[in-house]
mmCIF file of C-alpha atoms in Angstrom:
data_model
loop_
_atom_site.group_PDB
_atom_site.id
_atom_site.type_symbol
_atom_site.label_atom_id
_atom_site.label_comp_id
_atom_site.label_asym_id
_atom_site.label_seq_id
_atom_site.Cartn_x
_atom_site.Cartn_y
_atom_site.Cartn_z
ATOM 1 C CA UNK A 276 -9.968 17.183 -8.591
ATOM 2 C CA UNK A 277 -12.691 17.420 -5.878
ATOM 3 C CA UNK A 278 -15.890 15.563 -5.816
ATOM 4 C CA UNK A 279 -17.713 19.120 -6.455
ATOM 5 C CA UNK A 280 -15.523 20.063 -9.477
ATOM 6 C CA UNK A 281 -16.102 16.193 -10.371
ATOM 7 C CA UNK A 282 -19.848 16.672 -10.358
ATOM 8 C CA UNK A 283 -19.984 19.828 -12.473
ATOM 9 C CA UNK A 284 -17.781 18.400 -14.992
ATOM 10 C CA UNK A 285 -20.208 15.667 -15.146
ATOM 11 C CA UNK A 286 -23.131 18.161 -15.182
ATOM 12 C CA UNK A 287 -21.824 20.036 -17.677
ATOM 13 C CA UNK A 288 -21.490 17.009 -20.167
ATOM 14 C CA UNK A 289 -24.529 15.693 -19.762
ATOM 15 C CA UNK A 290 -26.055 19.035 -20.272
ATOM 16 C CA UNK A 291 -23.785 18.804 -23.908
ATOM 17 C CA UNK A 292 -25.310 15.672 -23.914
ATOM 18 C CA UNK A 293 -22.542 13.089 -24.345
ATOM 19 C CA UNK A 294 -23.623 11.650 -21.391
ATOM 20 C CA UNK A 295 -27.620 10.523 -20.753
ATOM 21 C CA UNK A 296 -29.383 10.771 -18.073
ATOM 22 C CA UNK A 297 -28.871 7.371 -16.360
ATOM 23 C CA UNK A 298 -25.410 7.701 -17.296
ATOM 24 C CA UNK A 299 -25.388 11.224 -15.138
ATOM 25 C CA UNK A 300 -27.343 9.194 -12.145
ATOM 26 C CA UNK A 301 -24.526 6.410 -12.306
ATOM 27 C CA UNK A 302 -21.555 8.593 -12.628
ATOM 28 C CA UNK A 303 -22.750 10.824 -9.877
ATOM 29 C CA UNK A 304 -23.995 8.512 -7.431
ATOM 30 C CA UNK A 305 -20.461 6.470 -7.958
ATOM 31 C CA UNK A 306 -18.503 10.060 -6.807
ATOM 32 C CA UNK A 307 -21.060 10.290 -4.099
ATOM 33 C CA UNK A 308 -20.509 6.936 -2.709
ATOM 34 C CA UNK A 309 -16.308 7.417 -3.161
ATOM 35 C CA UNK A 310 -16.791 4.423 -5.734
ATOM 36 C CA UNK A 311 -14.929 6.324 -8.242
ATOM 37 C CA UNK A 312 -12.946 4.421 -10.707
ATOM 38 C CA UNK A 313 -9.674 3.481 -9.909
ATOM 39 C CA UNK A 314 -6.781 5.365 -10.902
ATOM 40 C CA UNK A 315 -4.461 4.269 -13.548
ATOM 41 C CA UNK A 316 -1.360 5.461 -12.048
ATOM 42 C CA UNK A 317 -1.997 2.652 -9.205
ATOM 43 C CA UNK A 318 -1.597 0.157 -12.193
ATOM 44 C CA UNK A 319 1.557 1.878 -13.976
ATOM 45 C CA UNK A 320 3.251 1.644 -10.065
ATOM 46 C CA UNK A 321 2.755 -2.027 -10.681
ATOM 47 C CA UNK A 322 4.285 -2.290 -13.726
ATOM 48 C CA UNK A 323 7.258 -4.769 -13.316
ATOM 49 C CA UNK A 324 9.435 -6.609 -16.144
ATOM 50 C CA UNK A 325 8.752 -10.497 -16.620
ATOM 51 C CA UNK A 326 11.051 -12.877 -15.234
ATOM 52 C CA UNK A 327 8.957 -15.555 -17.329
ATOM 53 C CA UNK A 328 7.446 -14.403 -20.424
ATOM 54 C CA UNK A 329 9.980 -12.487 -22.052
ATOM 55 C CA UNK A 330 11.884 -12.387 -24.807
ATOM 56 C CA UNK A 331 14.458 -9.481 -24.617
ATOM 57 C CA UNK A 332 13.851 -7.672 -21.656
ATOM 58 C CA UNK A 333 10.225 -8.787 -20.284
ATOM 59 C CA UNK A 334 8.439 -5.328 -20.955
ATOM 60 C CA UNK A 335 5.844 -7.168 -22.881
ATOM 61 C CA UNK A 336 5.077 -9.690 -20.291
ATOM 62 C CA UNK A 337 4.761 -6.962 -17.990
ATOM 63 C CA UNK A 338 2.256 -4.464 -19.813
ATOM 64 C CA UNK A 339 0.462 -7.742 -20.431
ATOM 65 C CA UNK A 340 0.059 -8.882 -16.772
ATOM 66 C CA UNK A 341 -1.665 -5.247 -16.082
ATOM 67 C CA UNK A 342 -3.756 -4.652 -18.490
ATOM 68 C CA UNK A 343 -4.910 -8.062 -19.148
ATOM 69 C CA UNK A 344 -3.853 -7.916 -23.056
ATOM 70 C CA UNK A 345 -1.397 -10.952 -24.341
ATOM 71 C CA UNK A 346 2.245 -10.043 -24.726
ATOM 72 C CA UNK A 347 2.332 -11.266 -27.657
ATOM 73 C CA UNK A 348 0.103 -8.384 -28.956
ATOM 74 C CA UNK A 349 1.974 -5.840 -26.898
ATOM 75 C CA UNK A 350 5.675 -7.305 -29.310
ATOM 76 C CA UNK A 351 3.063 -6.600 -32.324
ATOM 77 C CA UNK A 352 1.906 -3.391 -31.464
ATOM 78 C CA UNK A 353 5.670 -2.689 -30.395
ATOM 79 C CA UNK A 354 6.966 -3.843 -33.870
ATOM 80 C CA UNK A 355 4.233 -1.686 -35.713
ATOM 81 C CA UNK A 356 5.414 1.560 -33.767
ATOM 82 C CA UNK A 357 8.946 0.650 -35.199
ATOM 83 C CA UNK A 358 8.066 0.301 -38.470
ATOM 84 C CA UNK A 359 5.576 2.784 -38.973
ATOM 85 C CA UNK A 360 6.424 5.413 -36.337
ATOM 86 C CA UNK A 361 10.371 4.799 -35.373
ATOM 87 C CA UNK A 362 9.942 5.414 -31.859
ATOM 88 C CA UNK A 363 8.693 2.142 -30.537
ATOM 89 C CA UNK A 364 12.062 0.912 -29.902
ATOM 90 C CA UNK A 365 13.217 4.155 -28.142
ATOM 91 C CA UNK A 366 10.237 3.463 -26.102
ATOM 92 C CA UNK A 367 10.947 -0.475 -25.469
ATOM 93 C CA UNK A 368 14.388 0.634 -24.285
ATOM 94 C CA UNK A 369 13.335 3.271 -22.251
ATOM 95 C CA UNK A 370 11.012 0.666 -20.232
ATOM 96 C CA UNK A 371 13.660 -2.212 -19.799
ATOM 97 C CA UNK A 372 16.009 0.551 -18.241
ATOM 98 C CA UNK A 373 13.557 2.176 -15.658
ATOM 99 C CA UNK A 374 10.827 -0.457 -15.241
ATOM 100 C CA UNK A 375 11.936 -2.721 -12.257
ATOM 101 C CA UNK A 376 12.401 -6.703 -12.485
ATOM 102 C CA UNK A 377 9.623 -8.824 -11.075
ATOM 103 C CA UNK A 378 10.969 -10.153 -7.772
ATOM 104 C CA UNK A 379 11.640 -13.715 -6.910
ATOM 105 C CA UNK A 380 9.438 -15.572 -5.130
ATOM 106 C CA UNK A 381 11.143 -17.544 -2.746
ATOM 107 C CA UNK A 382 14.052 -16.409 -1.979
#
């Protein structure tokens, strides 16, 4: 999306008003200065398995390191999708197969 379509999308919330007006300053002086946020696919390119703090595969430990959330919540909220939902572990395997291995340091 370009920094004009950026803006109007912007303009056009805050005139809906989920956005105030300092929020509409912030937002556009951020695009105006390319101080965007970062995007997330930059983080999900980082995404490698744990060689350390795993305990099948080191999926957890990975999402963890990236988004700053304990693994151990990640196995919870992994475990609830099981239970409640049936795909989590569809979704566990699915990252140990194409999500790489950290590398060794080292070697």
């Amino acid at each position: 999306m370009s920094v004009a379509e950026e803006i109007k999308r912007l303009h056009e919330l805050h005139q809906a008003g989920a956005l105030s007006d300092e929020e509409f300053a912030a937002a556009k002086a951020r695009l105006l200065n390319n101080q965007a946020a970062p995007a997330t696919s930059n983080d999900i390119s980082r995404l490698r398995r744990s060689r350390t703090d795993r305990w099948l595969g080191g999926v957890c430990g990975g999402l963890g390191r990236i988004t700053g959330v304990d693994s151990w919540i990640w196995r919870l909220l992994f475990v609830l999708f099981v239970l409640t939902f049936g795909f989590g572990l569809a979704l566990y395997i699915l990252l140990w197969i194409f999500v790489p291995e950290d590398e060794l340091i080292g070697n």
